[in-house]
mmCIF file of C-alpha atoms in Angstrom:
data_model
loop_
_atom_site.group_PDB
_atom_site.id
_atom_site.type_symbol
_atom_site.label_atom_id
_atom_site.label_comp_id
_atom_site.label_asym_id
_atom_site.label_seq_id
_atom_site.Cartn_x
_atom_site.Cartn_y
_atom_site.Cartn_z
ATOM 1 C CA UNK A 1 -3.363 -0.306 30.950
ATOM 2 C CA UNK A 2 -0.909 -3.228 31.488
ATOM 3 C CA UNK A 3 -2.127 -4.906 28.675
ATOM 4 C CA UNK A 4 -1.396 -2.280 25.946
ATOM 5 C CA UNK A 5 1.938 -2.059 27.515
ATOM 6 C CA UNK A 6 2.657 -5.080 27.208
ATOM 7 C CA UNK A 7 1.249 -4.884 23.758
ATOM 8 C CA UNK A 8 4.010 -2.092 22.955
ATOM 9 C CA UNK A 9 6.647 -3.970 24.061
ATOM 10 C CA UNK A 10 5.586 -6.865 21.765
ATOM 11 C CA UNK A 11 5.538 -4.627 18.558
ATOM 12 C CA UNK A 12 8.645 -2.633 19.366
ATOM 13 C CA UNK A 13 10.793 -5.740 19.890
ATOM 14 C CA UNK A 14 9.080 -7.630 16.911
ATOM 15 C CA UNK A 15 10.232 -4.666 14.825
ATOM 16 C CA UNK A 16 13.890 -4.755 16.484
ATOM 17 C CA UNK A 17 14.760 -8.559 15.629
ATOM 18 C CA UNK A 18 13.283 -8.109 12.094
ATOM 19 C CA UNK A 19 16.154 -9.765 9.871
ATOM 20 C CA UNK A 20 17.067 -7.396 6.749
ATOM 21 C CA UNK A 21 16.760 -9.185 3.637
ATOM 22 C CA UNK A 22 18.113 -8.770 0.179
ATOM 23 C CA UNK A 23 16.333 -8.445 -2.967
ATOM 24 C CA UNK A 24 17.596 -9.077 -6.635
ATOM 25 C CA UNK A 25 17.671 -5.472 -7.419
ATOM 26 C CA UNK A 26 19.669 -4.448 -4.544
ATOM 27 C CA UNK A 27 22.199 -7.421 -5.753
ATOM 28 C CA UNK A 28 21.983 -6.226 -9.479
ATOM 29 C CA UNK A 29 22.611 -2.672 -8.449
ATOM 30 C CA UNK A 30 25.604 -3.031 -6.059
ATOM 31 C CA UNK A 31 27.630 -5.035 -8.992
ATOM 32 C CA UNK A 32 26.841 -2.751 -11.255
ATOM 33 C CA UNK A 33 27.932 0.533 -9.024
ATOM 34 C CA UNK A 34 31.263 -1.492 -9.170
ATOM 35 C CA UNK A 35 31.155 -1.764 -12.808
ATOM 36 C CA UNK A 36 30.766 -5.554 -12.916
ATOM 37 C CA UNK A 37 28.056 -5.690 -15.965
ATOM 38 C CA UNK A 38 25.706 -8.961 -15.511
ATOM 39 C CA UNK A 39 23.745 -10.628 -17.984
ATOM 40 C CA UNK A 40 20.906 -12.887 -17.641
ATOM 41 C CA UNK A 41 22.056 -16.666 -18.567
ATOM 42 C CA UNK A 42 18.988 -18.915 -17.499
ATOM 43 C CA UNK A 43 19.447 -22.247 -20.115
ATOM 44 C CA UNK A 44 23.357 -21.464 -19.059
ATOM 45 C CA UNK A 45 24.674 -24.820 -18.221
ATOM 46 C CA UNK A 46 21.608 -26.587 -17.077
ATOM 47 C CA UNK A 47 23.343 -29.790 -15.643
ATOM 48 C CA UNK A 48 25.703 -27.866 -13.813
ATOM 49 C CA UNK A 49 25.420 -28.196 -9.770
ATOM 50 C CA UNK A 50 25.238 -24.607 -9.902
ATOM 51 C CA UNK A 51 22.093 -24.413 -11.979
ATOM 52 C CA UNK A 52 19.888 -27.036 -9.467
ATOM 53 C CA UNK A 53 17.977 -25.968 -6.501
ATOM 54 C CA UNK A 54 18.903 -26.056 -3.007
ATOM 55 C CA UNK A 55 16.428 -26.081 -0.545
ATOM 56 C CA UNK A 56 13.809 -25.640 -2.614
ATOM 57 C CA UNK A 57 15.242 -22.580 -4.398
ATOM 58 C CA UNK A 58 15.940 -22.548 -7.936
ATOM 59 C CA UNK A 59 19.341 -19.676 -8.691
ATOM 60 C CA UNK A 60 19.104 -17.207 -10.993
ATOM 61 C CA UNK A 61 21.983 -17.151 -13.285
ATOM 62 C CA UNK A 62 24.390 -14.688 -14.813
ATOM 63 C CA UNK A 63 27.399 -14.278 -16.776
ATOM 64 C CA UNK A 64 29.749 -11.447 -15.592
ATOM 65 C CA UNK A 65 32.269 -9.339 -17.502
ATOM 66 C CA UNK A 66 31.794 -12.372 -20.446
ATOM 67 C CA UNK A 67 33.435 -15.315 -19.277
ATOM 68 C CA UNK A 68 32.758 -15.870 -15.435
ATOM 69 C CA UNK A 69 29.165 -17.173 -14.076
ATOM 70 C CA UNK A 70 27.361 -16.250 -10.543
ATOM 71 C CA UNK A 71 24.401 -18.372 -9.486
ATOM 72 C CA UNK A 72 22.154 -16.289 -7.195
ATOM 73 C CA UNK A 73 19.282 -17.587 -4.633
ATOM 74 C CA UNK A 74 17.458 -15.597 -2.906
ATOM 75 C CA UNK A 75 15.749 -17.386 -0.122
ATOM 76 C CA UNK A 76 13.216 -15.859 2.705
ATOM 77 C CA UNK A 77 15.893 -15.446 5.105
ATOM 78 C CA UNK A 78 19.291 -16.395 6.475
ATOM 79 C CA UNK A 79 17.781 -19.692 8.269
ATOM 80 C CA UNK A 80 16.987 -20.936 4.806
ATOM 81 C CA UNK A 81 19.961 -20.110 3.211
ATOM 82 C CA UNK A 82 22.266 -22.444 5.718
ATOM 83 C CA UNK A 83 19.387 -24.847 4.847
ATOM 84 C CA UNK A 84 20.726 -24.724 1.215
ATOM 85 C CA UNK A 85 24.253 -24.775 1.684
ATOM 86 C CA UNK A 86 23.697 -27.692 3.595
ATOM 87 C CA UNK A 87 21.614 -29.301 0.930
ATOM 88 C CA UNK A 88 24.467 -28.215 -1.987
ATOM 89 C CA UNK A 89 27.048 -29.829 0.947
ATOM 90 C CA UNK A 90 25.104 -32.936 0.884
ATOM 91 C CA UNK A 91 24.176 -33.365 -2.723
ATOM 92 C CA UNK A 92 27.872 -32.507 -4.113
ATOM 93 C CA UNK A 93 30.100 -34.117 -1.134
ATOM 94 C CA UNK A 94 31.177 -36.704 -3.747
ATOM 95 C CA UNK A 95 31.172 -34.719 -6.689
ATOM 96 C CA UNK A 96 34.296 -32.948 -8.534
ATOM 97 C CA UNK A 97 33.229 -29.109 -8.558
ATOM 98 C CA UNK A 98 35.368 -26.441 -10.323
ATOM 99 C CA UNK A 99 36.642 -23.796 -8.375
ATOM 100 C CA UNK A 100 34.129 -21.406 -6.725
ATOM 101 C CA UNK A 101 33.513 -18.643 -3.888
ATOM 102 C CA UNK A 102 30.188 -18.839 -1.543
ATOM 103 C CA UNK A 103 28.461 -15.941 -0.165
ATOM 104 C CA UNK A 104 25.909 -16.106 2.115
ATOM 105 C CA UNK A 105 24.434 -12.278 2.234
ATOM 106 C CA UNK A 106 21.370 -12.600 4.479
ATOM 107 C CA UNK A 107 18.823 -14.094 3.112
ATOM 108 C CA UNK A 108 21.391 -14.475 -0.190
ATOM 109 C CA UNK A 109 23.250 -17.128 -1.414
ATOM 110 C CA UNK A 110 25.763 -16.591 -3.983
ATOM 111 C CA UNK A 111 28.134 -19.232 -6.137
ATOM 112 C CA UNK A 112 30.742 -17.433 -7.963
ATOM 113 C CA UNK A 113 32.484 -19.356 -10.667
ATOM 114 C CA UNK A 114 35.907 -18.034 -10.026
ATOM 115 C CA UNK A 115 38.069 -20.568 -12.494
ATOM 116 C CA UNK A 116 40.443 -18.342 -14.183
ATOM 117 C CA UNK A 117 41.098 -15.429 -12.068
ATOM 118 C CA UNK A 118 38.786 -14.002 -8.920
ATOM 119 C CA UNK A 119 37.719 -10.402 -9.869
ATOM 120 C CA UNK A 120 38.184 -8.216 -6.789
ATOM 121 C CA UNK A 121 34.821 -6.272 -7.405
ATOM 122 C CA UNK A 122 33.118 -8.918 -6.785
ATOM 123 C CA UNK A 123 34.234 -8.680 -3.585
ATOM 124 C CA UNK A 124 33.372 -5.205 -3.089
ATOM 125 C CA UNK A 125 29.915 -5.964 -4.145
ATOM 126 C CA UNK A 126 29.486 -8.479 -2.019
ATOM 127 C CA UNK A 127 30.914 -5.965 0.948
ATOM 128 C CA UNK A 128 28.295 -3.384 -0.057
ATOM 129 C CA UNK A 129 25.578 -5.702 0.315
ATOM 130 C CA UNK A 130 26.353 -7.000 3.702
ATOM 131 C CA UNK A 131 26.758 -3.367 4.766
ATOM 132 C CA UNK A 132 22.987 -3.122 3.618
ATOM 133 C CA UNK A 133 22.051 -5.581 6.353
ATOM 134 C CA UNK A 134 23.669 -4.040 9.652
#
């Protein structure tokens, strides 16, 4: 009898500390609820620091409302994501890199290529997302 529950306890609290992830949908759909259209860009700038992988992870890439870019990786979970910043810290530290805004949703990481002017729903995406994971 002690053993199944202890057994309970294990499941219940493995399902309790189970981080919330983030797919590429749920990204997709949140900028386009705030009427930020995205459009596939994968051969966009293929030198660019914000087209390499980090931590193994290779971004997807977009262009938004026509003339500003956001790099998207979607790792397996929050631990892996500081793993890439670090790795983009590391690999750029000596580097010149344009203007730009990091997210870290989760198990998201998101470069926003904010040069000209910093669109404000972005940032309400960006909110919406994180509200996902609470």
């Amino acid at each position: 009898m002690m053993i199944i529950i202890l057994a309970i306890c294990f499941i219940i609290a493995g399902c309790m500390n189970k981080e919330k992830t983030i797919t590429l949908a749920q990204i997709k759909d949140s900028f386009e609820n705030h009427g930020v259209s995205m459009s596939e860009e994968p051969g966009l700038h293929p030198d660019s620091v914000f087209s390499r992988a980090y931590n193994d992870v290779t971004p997807r890439r977009f262009v938004i409302d026509e003339n500003q870019i956001i790099s998207i990786y979607v790792y397996t979970s929050s631990k892996e994501v500081r793993k890439g910043i670090k790795d983009f810290e590391n690999k750029t530290a000596a580097a010149d890199v344009i203007p730009h805004t990091i997210y870290q949703i989760a198990n998201v990481l998101i470069f926003y290529l904010d040069e000209s002017f910093k669109d404000e729903r972005v940032d309400l995406a960006v909110a919406e997302l994180l509200s996902l994971t609470k």
